[in-house]
XYZ file of C-alpha atoms in Angstrom:
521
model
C -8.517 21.149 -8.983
C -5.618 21.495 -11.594
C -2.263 19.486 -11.135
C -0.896 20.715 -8.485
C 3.062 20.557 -6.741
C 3.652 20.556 -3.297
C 7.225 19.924 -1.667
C 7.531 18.752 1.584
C 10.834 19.433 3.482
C 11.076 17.040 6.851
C 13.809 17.942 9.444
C 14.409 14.280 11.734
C 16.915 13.572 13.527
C 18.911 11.602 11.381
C 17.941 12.376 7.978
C 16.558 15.904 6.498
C 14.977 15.062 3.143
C 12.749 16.522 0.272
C 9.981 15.226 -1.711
C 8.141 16.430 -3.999
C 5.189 15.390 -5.096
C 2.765 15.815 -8.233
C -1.311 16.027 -7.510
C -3.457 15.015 -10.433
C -6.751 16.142 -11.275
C -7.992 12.754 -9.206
C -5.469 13.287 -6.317
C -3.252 10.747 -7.531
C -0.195 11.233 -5.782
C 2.838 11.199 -7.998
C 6.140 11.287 -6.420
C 8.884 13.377 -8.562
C 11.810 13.528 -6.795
C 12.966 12.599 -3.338
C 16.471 13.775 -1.993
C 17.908 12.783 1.197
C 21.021 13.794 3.234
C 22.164 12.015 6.815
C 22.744 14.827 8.866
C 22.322 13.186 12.061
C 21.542 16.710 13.516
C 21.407 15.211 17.323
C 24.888 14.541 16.996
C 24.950 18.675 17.257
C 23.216 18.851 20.582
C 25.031 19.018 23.888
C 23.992 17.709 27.329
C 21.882 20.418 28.167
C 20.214 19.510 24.541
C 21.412 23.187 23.042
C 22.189 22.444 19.512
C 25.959 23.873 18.364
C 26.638 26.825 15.836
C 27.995 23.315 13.454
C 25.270 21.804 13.604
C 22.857 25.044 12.697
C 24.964 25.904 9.789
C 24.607 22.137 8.356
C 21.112 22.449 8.389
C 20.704 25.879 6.642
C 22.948 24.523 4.075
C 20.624 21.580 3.297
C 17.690 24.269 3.470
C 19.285 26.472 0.838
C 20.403 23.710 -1.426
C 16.443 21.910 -1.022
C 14.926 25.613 -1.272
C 16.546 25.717 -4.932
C 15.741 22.523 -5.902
C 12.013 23.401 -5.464
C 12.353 26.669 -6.988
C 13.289 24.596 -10.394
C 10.498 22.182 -9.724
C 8.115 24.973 -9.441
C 5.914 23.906 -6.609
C 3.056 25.322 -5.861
C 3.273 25.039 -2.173
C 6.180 23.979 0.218
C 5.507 22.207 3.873
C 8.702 22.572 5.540
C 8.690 20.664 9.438
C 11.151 20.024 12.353
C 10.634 16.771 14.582
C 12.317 15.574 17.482
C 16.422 16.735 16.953
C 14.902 20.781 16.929
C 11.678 19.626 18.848
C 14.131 18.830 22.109
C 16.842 21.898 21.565
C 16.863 24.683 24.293
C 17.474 26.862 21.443
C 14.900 26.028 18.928
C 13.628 29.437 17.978
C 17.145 30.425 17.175
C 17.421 27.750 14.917
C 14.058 28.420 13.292
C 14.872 31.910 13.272
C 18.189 31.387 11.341
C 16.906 29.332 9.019
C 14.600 31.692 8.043
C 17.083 34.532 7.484
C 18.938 32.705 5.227
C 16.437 30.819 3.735
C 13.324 32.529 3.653
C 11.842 29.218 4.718
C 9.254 29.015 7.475
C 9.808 25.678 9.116
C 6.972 24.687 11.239
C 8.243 21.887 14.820
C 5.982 18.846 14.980
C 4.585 18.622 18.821
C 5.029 14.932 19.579
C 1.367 14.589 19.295
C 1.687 15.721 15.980
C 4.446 14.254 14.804
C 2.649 10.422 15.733
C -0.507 11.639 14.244
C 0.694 12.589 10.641
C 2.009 9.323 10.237
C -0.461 7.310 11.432
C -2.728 9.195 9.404
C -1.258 8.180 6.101
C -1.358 4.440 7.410
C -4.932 4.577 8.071
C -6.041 7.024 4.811
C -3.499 4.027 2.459
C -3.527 0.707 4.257
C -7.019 -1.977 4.903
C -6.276 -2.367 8.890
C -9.430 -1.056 10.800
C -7.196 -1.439 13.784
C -3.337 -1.380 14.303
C -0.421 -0.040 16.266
C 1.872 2.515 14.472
C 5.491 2.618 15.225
C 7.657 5.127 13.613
C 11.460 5.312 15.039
C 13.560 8.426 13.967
C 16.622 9.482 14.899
C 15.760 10.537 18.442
C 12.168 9.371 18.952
C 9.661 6.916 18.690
C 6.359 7.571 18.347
C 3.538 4.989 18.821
C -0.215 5.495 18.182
C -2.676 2.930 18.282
C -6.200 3.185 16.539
C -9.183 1.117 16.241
C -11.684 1.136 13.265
C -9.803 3.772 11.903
C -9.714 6.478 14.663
C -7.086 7.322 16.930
C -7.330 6.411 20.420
C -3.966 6.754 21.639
C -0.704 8.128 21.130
C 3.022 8.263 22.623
C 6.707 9.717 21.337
C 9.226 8.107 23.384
C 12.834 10.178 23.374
C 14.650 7.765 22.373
C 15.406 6.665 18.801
C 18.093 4.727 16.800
C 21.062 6.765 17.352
C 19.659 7.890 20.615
C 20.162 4.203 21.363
C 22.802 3.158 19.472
C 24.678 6.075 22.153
C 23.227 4.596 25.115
C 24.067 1.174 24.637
C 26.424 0.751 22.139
C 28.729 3.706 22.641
C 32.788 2.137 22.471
C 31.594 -0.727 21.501
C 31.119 -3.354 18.328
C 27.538 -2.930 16.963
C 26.189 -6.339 17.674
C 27.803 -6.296 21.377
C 25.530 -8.964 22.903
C 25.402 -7.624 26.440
C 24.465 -4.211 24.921
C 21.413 -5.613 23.090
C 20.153 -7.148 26.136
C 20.282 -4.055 28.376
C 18.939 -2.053 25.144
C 15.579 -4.540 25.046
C 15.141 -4.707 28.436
C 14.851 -0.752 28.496
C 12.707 -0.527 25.254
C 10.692 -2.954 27.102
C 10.070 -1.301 30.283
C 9.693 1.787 28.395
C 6.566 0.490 26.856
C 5.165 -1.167 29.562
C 4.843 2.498 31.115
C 2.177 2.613 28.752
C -0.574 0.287 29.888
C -2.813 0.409 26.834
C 0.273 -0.802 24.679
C 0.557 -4.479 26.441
C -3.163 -4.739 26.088
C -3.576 -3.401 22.419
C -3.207 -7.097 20.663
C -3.730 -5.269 17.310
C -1.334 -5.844 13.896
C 2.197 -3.589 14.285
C 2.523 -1.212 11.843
C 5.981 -0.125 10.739
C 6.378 3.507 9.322
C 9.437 5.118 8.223
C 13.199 4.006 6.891
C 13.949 1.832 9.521
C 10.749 -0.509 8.896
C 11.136 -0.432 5.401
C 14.790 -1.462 5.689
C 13.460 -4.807 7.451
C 11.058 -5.615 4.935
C 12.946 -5.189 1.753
C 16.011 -7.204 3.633
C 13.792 -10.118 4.468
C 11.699 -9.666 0.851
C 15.915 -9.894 -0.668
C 16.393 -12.918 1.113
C 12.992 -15.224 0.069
C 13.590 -13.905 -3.278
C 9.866 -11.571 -3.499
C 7.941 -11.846 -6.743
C 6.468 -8.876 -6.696
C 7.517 -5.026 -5.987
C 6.916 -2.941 -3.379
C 7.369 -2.389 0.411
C 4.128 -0.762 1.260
C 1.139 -3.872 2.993
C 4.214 -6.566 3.126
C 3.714 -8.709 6.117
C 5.800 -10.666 8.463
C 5.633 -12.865 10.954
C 7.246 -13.131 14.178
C 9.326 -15.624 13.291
C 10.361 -13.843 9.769
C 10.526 -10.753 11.437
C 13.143 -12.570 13.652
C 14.762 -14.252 11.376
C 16.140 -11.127 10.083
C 17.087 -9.460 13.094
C 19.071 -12.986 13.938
C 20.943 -12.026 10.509
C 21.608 -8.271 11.570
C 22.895 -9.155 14.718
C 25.010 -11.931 13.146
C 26.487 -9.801 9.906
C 29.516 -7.210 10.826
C 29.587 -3.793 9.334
C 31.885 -4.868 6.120
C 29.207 -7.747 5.524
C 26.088 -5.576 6.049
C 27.675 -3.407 2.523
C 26.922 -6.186 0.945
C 23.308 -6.588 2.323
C 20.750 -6.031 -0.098
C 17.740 -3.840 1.405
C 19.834 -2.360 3.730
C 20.445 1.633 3.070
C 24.314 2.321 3.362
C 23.656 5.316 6.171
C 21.589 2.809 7.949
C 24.107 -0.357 8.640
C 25.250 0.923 12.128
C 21.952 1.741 13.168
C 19.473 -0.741 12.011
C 20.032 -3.065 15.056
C 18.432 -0.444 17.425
C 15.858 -0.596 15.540
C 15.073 -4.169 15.123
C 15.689 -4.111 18.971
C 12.489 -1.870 19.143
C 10.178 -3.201 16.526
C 10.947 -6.898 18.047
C 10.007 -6.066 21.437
C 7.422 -3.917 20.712
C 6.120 -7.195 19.040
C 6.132 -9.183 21.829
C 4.869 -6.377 23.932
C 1.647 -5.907 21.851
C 1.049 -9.013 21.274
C 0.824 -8.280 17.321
C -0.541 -10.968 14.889
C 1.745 -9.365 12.049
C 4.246 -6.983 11.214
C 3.239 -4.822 8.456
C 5.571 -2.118 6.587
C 3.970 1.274 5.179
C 5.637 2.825 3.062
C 3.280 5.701 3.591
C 4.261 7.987 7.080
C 4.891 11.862 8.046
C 5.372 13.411 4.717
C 2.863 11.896 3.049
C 0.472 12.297 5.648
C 0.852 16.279 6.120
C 0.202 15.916 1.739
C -2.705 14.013 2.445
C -3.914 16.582 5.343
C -3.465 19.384 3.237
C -5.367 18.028 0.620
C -8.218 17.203 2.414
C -8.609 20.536 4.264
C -8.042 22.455 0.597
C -9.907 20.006 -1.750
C -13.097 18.527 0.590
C -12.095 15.751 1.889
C -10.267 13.394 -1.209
C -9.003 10.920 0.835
C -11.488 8.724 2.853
C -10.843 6.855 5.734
C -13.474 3.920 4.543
C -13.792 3.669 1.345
C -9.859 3.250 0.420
C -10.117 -0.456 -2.226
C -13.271 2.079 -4.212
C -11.479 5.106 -4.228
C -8.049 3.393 -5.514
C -10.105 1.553 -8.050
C -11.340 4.179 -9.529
C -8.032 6.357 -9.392
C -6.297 3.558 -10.750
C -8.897 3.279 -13.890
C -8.724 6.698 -14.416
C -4.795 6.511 -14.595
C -4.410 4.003 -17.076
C -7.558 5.736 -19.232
C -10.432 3.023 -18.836
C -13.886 4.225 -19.693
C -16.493 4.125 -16.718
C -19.210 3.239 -18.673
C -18.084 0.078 -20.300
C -16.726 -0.816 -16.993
C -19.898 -0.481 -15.394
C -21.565 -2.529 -17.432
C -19.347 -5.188 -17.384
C -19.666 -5.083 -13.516
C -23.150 -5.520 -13.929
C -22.856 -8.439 -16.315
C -20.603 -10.237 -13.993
C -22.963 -9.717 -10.989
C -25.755 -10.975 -12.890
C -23.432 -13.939 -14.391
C -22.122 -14.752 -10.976
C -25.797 -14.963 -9.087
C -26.995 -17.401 -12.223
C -24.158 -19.610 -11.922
C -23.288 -19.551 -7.747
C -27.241 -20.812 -7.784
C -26.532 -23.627 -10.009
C -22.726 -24.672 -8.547
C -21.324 -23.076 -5.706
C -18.498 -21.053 -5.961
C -17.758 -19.165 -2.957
C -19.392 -18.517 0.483
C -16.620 -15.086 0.344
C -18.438 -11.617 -0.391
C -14.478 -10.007 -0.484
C -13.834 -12.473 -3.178
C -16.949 -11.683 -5.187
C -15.904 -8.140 -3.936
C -12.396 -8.651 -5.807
C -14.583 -9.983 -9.001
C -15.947 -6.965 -9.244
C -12.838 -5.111 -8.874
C -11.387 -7.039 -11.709
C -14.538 -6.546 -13.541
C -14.029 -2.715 -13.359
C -10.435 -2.419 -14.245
C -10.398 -5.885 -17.201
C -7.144 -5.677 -19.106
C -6.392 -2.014 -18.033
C -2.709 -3.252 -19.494
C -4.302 -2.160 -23.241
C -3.002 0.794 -22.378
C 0.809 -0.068 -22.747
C -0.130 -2.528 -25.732
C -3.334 -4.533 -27.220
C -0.800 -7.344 -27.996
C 0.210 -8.271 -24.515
C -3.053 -6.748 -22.636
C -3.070 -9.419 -20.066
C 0.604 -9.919 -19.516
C 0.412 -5.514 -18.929
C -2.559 -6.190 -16.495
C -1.280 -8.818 -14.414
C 2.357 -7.389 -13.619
C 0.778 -3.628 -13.235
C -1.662 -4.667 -10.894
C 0.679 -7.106 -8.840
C 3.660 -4.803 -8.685
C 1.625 -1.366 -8.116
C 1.165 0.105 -4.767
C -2.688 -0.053 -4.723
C -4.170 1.855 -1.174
C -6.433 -0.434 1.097
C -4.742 -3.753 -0.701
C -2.544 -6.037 0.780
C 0.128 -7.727 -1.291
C -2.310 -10.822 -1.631
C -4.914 -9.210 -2.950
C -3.163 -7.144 -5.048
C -2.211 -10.207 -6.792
C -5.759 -11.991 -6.663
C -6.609 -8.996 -8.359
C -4.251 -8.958 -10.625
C -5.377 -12.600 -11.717
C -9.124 -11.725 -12.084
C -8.327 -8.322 -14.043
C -5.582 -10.285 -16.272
C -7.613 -13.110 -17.087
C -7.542 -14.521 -20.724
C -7.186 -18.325 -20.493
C -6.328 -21.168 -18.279
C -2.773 -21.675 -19.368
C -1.711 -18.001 -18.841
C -3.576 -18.201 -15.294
C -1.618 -20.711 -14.150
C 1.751 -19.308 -15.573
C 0.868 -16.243 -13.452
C -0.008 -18.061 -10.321
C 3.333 -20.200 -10.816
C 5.277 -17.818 -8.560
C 2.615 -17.531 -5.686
C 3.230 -21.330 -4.423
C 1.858 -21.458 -0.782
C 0.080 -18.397 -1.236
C -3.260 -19.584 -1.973
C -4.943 -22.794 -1.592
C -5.442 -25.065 -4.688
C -9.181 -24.355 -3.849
C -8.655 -20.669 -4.237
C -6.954 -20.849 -6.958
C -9.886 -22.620 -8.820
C -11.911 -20.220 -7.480
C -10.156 -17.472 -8.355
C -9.658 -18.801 -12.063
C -13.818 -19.409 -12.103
C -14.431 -15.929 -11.279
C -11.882 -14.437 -13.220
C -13.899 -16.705 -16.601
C -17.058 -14.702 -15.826
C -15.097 -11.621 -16.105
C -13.708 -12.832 -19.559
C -17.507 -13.873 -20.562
C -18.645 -10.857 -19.291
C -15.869 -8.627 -21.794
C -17.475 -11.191 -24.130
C -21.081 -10.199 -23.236
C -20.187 -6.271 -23.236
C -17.683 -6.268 -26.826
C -19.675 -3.345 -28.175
C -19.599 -1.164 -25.180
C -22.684 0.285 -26.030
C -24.743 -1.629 -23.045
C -26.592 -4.172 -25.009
C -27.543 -6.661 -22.301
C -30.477 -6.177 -20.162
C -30.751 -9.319 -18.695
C -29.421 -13.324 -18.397
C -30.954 -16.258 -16.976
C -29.722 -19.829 -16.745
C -31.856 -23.183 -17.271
C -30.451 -26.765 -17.262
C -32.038 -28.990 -20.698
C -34.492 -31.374 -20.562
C -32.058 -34.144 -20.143
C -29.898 -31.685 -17.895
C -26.541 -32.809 -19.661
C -26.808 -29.285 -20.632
C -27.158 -25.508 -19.947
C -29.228 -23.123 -22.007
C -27.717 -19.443 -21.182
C -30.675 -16.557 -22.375
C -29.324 -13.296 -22.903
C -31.835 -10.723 -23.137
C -30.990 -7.492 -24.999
C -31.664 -4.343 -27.118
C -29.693 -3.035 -30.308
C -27.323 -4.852 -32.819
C -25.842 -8.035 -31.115
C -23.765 -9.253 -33.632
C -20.328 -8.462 -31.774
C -21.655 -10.098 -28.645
C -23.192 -13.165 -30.301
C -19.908 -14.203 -32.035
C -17.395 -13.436 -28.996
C -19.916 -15.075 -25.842
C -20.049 -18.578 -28.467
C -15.940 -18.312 -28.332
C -15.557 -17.217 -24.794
C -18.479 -19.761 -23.247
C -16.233 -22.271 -22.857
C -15.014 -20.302 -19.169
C -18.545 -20.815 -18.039
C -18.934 -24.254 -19.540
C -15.818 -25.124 -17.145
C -17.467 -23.355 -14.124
C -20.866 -25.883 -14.670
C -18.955 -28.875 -16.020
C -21.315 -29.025 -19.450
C -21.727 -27.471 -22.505
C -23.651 -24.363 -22.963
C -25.976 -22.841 -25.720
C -26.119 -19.156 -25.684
C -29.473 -17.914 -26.858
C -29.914 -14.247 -27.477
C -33.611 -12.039 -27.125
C -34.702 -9.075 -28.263
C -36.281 -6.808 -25.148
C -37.458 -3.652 -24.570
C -34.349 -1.014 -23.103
C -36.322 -1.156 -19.857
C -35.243 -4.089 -18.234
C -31.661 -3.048 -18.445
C -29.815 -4.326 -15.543
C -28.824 -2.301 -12.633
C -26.011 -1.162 -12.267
């Protein structure tokens, strides 16, 4: 496919926005512009749910002023919806209609079912949970959808959302009214229990849309982050607690001053931690996890894999980022490739000799690293592994949590020991000192590996590994075809990373051998 633009206009209850976003020839997807307006559109709807002439007219206004916008952005396809504020009018068609008259857009309404299974497709087409619990709270709805090893086996909308709630409950009253809270849980609460494969799910919770988000980035402001990025950020119960203790305990001047909390959100956000803490408890979740991926992006992702053959897969998310990734930042397959296949080799020959991990995700991750090595020489060759380790660790990488983003980030960025450990500096707590020695072992044999591959013109056919006579020492055979004269000189620098791995020095011995016993890659 060429580049492609496709604008997405979504319609909720409290907020209609725009995005639009840019499709590479890899189906990277490239956000250009997002544009949001609060129009809390169920404000417009009466008792008998018909929405007013006010509230109609505020809408096609935002439709004109977003249909413009995209005009200048020349997209090359436009995915206007409606959820649950036009989804519940008695007068929907008339709305749809009107729009349409003065808009020439076509919106399409979400059914419920559709609405929970957009978003839960992006989480489970960006995010490594084979099984998980969705929760995505709009304006006037909740929708839940659980799924297990990736497909759907359930799924709920709820009518009632934030400022569904926030009118229930808190109507004439201060936002943090105590009494109001506890008559708001206890009807969230009974609300899921109607559901009887929600009490009995016992899977991680999944938080998709604003709401979520606005949680995570207020508790990530207040343990001061190190790293970027919303989307695979976990919390606790008692984190994701802690935070709701410090909504309910902040009044609306102090939540201005509340960093990760939206300004249009402030009055609302306490409805919502109402919903995602019970539905905690409810579930039984082992986390609560933020995706920063939901509706829009998941009728994008949809699209694309009804038009294109299937781009996105549902299994093979760490590869298929990998490789995207590579692409992005211009790395070569072929060199990679090799170098993969050098560090496999280098791994088996040393793991037989000195143990270095009973893991296959962290040899896994090795290989990773192996493929994308010091894909920060594309910003500068001065600062290659600096580039590497802060792209990796602060980029939203598909089917990584924010752990592994930044073991991978280590193993890709690896040039020495002191640098390693100035990069791990920040991470206290996250990984054992174990891990971290692991990590730093595995991330050598990438660095030998480079060291093994500097040519790029796959030398190396095959290495073995044989202690001396006296065994004080290692004698490393590298078998290969072609000029070695790059590779001899950097593997006698760079052997010191696998001399630390087997506690003794290391000769490197090079052999000439037919092309045929190249190694596999």
């Amino acid at each position: 496919m060429t580049n492609q633009r496709i604008g997405i206009i979504d319609v909720g209850s409290n907020t209609v926005r725009l995005v639009i976003f840019e499709i590479d020839n890899y189906y990277s997807m490239i956000e250009l512009q997002n544009i949001k307006t609060p129009a809390r559109l169920v404000q417009y709807l009466d008792d008998e749910n018909h929405m007013s002439q006010e509230g109609i007219d505020v809408l096609i206004q935002i439709m004109k002023s977003f249909r413009e916008i995209s005009v200048r952005y020349k997209i090359d396809a436009l995915l206007p919806v409606a959820t649950q504020a036009i989804r519940q009018a008695k007068n929907a068609d008339e709305i749809v209609q009107q729009i349409t008259a003065a808009t020439d857009i076509e919106m399409r309404i979400l059914t419920e079912k559709e609405e929970a299974y957009f978003g839960n497709y992006a989480v489970r087409h960006t995010m490594h949970y084979p099984d998980g619990l969705t929760v995505d709270i709009g304006g006037a709805s909740t929708e839940l959808t659980l799924f297990k090893n990736k497909e759907v086996l359930h799924s709920h909308s709820f009518p009632f959302g934030v400022v569904t709630l926030k009118r229930k409950f808190f109507g004439g009253k201060e936002h943090n009214d105590p009494k109001a809270i506890k008559k708001a849980q206890k009807f969230v609460e009974e609300q899921f229990k109607t559901l009887d494969w929600v009490p009995k799910a016992k899977v991680p919770l999944i938080g998709v849309g604003g709401s979520a988000r606005n949680i995570g980035e207020i508790h990530q402001r207040q343990i001061h982050y190190p790293i970027a990025g919303i989307h695979g950020y976990e919390m606790n119960r008692e984190e994701l607690e802690t935070v709701f203790e410090l909504l309910k305990n902040t009044t609306l001047e102090e939540k201005e001053d509340l960093d990760g909390l939206s300004e249009d959100r402030r009055d609302i956000i306490i409805p919502a931690g109402i919903v995602f803490t019970t539905l905690y408890d409810t579930v039984k979740a082992d986390c609560f996890a933020l995706s920063n991926r939901g509706l829009r992006e998941g009728i994008v992702m949809d699209y694309l894999n009804r038009e294109f053959n299937n781009p996105f897969s549902l299994h093979d998310l760490q590869k298929q980022t990998i490789e995207r990734t590579a692409r992005q930042y211009g790395i070569r397959s072929l060199g990679s490739r090799q170098r993969v296949a050098i560090a496999d080799k280098l791994f088996t020959v040393l793991n037989n000799e000195v143990p270095l991990t009973q893991d296959p995700y962290l040899k896994k991750l090795m290989r990773f690293g192996a493929y994308l090595y010091f894909l920060g020489s594309y910003i500068g060759d001065d600062s290659e592994s600096q580039h590497t380790f802060y792209i990796l660790s602060n980029s939203n990488l598909h089917g990584f949590n924010h752990k592994d983003r930044v073991r991978l980030a280590l193993l890709a960025s690896f040039k020495n020991k002191s640098l390693f450990n100035q990069y791990s500096r920040d991470f206290l707590g996250w990984f054992s000192d174990e891990e971290l020695s692991t990590l730093m072992y595995l991330g050598g044999i990438i660095k030998f590996s480079e060291a093994l591959n500097d040519s790029h013109v796959n030398i190396v056919r095959d290495i073995h590994l044989e202690p001396s006579e006296n065994k004080e020492e290692y004698d490393l055979y590298v078998t290969y075809t072609g000029d070695v004269l790059s590779e001899r000189y950097r593997s006698n620098k760079q052997k010191k990373h696998i001399e630390r791995i087997l506690d003794k020095s290391v000769t490197v011995h090079f052999t000439e051998e037919p092309a045929s016993q190249e190694i596999e890659q």
